[in-house]
Coordinates of N, CA, C and O in Angstrom, one line a residue:
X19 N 45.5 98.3 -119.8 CA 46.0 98.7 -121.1 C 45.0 98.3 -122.2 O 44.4 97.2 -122.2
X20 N 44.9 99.1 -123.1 CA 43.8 98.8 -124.6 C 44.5 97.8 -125.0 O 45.4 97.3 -124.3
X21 N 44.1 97.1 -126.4 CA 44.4 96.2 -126.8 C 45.3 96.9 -127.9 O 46.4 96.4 -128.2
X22 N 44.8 98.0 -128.4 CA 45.7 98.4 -129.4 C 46.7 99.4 -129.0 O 47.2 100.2 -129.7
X23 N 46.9 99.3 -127.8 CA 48.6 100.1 -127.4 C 49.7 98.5 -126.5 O 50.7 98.6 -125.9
X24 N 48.8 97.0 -126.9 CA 49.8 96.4 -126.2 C 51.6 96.0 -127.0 O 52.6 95.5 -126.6
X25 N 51.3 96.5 -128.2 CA 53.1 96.6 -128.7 C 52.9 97.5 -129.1 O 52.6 97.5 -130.3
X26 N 52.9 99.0 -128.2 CA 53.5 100.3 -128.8 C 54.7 100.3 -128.6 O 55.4 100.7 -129.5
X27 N 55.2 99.9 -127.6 CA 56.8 99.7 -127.3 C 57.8 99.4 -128.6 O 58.9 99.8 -129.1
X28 N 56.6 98.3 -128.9 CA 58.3 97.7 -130.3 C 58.0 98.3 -131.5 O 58.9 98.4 -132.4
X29 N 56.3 98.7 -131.6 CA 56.1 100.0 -133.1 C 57.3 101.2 -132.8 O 58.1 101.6 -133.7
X30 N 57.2 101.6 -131.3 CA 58.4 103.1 -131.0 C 60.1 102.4 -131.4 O 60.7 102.9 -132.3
X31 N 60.4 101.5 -130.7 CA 61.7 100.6 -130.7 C 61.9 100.1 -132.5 O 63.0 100.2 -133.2
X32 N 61.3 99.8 -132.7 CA 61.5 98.8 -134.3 C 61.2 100.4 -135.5 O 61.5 100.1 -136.6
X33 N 60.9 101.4 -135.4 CA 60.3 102.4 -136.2 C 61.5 103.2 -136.0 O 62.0 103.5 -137.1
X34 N 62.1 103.6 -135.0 CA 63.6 104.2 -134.4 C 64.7 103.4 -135.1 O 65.5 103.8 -135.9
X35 N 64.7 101.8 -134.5 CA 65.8 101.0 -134.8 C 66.1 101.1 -136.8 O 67.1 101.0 -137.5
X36 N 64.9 101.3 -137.1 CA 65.3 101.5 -138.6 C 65.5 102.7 -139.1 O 66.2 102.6 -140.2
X37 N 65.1 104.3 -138.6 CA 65.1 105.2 -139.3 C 64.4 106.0 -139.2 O 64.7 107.1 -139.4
X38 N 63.1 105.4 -138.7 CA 61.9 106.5 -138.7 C 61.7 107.4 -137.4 O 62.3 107.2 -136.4
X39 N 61.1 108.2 -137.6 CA 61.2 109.8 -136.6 C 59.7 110.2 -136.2 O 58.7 110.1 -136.9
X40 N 59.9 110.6 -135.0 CA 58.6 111.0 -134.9 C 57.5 110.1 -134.7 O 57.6 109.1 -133.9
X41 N 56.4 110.3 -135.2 CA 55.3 109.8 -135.2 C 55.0 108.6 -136.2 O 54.0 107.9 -136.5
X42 N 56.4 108.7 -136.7 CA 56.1 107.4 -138.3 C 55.9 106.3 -137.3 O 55.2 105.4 -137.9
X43 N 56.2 106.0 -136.1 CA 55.3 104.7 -135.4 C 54.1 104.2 -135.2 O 53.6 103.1 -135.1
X44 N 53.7 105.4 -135.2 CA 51.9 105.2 -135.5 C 51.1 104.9 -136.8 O 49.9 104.5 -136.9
X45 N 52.1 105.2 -137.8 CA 52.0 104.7 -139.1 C 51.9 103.5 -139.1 O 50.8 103.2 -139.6
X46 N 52.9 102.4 -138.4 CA 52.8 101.3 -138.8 C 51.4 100.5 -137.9 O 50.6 99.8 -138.3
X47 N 51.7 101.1 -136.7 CA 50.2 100.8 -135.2 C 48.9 100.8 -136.5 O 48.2 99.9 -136.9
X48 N 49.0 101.7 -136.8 CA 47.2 101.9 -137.7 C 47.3 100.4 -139.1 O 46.3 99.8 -139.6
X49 N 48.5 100.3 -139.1 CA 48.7 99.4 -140.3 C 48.2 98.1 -140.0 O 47.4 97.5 -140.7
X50 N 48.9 97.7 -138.8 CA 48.3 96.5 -138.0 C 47.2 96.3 -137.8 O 46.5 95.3 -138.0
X51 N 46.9 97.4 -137.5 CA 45.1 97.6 -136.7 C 44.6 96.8 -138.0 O 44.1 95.7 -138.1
X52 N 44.8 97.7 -139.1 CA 44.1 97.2 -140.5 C 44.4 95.8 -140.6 O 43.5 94.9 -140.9
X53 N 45.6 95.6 -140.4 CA 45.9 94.2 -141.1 C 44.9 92.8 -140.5 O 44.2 91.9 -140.9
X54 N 45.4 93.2 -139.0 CA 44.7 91.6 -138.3 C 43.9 92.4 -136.8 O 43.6 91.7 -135.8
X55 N 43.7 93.7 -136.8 CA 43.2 94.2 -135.1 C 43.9 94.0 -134.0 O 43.4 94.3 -132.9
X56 N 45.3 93.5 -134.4 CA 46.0 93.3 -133.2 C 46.2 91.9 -133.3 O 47.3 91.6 -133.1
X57 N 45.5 91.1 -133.6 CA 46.0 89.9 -133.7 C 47.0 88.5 -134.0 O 46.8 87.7 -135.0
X58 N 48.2 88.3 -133.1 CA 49.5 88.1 -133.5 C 48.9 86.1 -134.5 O 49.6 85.5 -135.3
X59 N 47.6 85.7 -134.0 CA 47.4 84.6 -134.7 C 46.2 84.5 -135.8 O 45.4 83.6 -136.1
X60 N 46.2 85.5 -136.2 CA 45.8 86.3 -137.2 C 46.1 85.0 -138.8 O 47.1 84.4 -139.2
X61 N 44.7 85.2 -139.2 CA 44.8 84.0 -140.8 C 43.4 84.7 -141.7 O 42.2 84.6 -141.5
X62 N 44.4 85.5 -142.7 CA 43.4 85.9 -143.7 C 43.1 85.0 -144.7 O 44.0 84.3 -145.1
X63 N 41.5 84.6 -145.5 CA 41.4 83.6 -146.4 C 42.1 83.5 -147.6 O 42.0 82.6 -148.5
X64 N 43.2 84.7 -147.4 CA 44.3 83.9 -148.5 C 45.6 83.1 -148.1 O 46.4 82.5 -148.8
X65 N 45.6 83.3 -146.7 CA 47.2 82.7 -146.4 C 47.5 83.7 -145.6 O 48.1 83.3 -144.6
X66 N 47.4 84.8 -145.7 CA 48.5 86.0 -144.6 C 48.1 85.6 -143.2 O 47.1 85.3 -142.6
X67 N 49.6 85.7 -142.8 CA 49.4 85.1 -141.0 C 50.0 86.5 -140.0 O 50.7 87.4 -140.5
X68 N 49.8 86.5 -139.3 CA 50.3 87.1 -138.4 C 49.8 88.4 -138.0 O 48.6 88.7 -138.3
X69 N 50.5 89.3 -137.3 CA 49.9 91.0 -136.9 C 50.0 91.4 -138.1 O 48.9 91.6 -138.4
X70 N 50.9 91.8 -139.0 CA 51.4 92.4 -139.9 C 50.9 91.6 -141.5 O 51.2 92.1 -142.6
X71 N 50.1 90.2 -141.2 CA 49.4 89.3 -142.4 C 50.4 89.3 -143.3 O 50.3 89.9 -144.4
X72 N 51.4 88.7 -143.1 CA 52.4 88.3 -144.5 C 52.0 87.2 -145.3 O 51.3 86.3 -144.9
X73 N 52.4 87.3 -146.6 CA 51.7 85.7 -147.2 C 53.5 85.2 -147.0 O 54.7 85.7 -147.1
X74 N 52.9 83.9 -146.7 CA 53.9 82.5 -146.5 C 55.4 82.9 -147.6 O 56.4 82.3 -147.2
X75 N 55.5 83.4 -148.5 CA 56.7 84.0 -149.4 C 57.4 84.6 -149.4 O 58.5 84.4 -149.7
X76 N 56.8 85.8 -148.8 CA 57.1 87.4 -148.1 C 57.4 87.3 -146.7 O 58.1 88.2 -146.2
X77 N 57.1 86.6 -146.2 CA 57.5 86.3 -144.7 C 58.4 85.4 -144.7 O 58.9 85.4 -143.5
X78 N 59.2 84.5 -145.6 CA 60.5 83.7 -145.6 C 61.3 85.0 -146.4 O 62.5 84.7 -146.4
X79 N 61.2 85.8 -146.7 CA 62.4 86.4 -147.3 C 62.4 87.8 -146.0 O 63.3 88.6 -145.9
X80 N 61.8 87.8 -145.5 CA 61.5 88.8 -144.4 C 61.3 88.4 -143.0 O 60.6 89.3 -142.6
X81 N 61.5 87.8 -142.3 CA 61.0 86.8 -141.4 C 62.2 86.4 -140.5 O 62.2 85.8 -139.4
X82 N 63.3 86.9 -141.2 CA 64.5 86.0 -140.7 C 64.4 85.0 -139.6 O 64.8 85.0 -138.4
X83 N 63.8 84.1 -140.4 CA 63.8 82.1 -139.7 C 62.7 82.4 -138.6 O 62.5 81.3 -138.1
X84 N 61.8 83.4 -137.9 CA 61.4 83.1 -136.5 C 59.9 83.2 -137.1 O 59.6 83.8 -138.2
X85 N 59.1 82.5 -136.3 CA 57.7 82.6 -136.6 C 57.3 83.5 -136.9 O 57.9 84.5 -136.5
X86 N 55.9 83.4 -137.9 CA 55.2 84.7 -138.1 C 54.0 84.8 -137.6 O 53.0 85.4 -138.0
X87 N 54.4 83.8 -136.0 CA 53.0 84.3 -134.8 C 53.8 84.7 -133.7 O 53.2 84.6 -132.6
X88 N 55.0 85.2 -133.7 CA 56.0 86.3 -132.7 C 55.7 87.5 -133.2 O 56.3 87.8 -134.2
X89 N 54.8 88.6 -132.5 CA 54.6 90.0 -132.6 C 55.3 90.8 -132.6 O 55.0 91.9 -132.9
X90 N 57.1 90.1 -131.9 CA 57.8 91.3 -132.2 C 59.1 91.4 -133.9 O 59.8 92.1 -134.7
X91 N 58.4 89.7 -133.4 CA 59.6 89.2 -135.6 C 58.9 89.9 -135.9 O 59.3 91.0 -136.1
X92 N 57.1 89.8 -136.3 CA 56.3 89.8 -137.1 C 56.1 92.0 -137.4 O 55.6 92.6 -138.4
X93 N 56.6 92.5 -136.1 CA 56.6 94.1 -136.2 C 58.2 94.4 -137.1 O 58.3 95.1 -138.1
X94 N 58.8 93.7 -136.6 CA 60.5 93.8 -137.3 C 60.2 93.8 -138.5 O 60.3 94.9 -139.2
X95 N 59.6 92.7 -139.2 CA 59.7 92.8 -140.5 C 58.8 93.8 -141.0 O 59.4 94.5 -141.8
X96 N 57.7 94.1 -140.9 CA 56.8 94.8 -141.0 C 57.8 96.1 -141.7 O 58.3 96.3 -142.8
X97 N 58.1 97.0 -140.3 CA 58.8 98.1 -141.1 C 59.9 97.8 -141.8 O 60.2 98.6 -142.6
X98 N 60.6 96.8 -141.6 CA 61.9 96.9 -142.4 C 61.0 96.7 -143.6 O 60.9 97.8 -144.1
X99 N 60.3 95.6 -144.4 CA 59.9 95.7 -145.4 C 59.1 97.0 -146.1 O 59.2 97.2 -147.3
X100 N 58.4 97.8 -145.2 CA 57.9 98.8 -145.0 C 59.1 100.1 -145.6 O 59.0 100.8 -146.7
X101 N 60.0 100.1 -145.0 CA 61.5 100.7 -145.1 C 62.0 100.6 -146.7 O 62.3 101.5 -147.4
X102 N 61.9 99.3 -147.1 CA 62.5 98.9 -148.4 C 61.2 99.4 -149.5 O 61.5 100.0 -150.5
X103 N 59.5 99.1 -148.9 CA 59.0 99.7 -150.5 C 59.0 101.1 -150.3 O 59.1 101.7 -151.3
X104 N 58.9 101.9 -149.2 CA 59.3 103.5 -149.5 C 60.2 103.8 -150.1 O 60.1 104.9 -150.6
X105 N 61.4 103.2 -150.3 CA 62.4 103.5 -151.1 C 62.1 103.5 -152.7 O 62.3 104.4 -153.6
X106 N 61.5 102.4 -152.6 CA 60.9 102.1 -154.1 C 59.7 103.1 -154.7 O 59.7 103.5 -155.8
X107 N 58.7 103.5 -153.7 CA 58.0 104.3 -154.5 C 57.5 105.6 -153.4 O 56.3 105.9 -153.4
X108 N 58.7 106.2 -152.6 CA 58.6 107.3 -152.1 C 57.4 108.2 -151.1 O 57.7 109.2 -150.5
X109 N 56.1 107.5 -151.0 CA 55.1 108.2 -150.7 C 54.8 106.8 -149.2 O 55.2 105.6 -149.4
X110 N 54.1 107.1 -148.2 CA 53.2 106.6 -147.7 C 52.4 105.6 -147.7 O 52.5 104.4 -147.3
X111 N 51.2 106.6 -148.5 CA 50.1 106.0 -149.6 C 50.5 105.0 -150.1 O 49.9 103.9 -149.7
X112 N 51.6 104.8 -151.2 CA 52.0 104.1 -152.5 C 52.4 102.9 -151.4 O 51.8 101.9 -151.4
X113 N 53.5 103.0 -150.4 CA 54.1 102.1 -150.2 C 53.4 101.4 -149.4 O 53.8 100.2 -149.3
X114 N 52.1 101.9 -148.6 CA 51.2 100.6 -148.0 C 50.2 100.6 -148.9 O 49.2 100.4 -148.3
X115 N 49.9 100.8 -150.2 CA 49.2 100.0 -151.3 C 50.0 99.0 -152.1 O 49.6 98.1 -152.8
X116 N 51.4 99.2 -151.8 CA 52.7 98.1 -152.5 C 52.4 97.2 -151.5 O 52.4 96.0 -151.9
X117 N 52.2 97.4 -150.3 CA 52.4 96.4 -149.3 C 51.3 95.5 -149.2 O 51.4 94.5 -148.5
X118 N 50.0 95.9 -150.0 CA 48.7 95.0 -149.7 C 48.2 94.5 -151.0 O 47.4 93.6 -151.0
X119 N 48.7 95.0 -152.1 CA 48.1 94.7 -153.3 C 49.6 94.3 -154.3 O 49.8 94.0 -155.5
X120 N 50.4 94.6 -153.2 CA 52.2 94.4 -153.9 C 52.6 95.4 -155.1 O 51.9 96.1 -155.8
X121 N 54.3 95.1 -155.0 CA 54.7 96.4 -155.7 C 54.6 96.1 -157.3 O 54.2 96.9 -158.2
X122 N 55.0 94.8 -157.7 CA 54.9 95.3 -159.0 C 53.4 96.2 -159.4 O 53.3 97.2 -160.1
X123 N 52.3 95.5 -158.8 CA 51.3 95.9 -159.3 C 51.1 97.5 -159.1 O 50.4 98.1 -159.9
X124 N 51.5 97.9 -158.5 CA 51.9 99.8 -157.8 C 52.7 100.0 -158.6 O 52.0 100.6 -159.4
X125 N 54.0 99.8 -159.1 CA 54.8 100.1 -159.9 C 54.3 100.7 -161.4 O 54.8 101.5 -162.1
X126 N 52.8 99.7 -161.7 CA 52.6 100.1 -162.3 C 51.9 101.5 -163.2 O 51.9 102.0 -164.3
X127 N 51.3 101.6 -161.9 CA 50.1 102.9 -161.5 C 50.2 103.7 -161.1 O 49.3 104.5 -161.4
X128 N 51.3 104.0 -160.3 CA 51.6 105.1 -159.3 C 51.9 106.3 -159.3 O 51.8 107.2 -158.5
X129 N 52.5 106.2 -160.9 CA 53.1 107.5 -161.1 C 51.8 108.3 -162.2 O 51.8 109.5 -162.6
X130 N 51.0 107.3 -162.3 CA 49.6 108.4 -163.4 C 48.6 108.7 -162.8 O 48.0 108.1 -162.0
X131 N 48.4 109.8 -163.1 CA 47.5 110.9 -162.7 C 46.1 110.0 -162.0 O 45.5 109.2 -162.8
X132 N 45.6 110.1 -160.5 CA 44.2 109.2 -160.4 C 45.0 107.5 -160.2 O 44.5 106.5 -160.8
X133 N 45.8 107.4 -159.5 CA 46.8 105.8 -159.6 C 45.8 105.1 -158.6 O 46.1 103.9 -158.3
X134 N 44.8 105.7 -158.2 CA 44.1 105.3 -156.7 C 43.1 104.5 -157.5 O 42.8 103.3 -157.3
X135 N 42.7 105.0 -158.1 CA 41.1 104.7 -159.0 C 41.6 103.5 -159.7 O 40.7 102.7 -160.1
X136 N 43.1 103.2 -159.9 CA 43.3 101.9 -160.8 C 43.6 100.9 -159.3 O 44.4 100.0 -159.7
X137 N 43.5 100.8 -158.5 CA 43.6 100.0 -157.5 C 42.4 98.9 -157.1 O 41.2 99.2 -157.1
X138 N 42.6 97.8 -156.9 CA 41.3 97.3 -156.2 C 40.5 97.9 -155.0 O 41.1 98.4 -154.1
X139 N 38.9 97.7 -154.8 CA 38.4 98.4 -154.4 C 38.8 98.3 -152.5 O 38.6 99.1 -151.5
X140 N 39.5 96.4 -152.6 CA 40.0 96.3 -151.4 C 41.2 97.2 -150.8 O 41.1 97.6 -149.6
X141 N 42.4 97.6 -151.7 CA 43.2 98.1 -151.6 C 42.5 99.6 -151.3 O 42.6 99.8 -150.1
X142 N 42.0 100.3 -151.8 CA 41.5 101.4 -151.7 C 40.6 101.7 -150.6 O 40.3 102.8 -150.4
X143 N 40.0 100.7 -150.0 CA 39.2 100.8 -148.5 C 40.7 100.7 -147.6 O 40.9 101.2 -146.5
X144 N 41.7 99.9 -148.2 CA 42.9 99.6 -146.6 C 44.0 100.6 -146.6 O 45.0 100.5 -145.9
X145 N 43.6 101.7 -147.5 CA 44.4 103.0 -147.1 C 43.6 103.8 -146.7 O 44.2 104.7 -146.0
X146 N 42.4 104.0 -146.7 CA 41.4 104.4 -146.2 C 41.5 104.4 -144.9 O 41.4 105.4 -144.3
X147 N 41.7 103.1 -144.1 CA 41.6 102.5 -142.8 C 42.7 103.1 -142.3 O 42.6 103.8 -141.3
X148 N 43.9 102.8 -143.0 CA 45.2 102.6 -142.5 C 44.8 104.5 -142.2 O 44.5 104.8 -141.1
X149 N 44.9 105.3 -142.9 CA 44.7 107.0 -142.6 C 44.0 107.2 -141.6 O 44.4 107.9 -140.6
X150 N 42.8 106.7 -141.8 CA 41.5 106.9 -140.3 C 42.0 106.6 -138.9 O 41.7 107.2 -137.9
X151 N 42.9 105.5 -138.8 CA 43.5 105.2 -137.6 C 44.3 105.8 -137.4 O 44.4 106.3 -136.3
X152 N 45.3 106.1 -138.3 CA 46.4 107.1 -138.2 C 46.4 108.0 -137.3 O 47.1 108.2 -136.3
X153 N 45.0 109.0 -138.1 CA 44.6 110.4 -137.6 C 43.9 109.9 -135.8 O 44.3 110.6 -134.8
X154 N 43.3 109.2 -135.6 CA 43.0 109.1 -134.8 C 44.3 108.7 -133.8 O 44.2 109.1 -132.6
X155 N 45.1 108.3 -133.9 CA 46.3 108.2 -132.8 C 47.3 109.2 -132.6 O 48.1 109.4 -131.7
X156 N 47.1 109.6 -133.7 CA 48.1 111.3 -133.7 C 47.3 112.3 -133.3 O 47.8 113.4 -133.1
X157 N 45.6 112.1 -132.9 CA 45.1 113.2 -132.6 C 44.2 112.4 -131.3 O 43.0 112.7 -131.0
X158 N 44.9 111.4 -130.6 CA 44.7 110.8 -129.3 C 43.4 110.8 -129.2 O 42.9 111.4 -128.2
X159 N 42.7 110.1 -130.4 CA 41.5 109.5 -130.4 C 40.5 110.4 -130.6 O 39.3 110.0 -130.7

């Protein structure tokens, strides 16, 4: 088994268990990829831990009590919070740029013409990423 199909199971299970259809599982698989490569002990230099890199804040209000080096808490929360900013700002794109650069700061931009170009240049490489892998698992590499 590759390293990046070892929790396709709970991207299919956890993407279902909330709502999503289809192929929105692979949405979240590419997300991961970005976030830590797969890596459930994953520590970016700001604090984000886990597969899904939550900062220590975001993962107590999402996390419900279980570590955020369990790959399958750490996928749960992922889309459920994933679940909650699409509601908020409707699109894909918008809601994994809410999810890396946060929503107020999207809230602010989102809706004006070119919202990409007001992004940091980090945020705008990790939708980049997050799409490239995308396509590539929807079109089986």
């Amino acid at each position: 088994m590759e390293a990046d199909d070892r929790y396709d199971s709970l991207f299919r299970y956890y993407a279902e268990r909330h709502g999503f259809e289809g192929k929105d599982w692979l949405r979240f698989k590419a997300q991961v990829r970005a976030e830590s490569d797969f890596k459930p002990d994953a520590l970016s230099p700001v604090g984000a831990e886990g597969l899904a890199q939550f900062i220590p804040a975001t993962w107590k209000e999402w996390g419900k009590g279980e570590r955020v080096d369990n790959p399958e808490a750490s996928i749960n929360a992922q889309i459920r919070y994933m679940k909650w900013l699409l509601k908020r700002v409707t699109t894909w794109e918008c809601a994994f740029a809410a999810y890396n650069y946060g929503i107020g700061n999207v809230l602010k931009v989102w809706t004006e013409p070119f919202w990409k170009a007001k992004l940091p240049e980090e945020t705008r490489n990790y939708l980049f990423r997050i799409e490239t892998f995308y396509q590539e698992y929807v079109n089986g590499y």
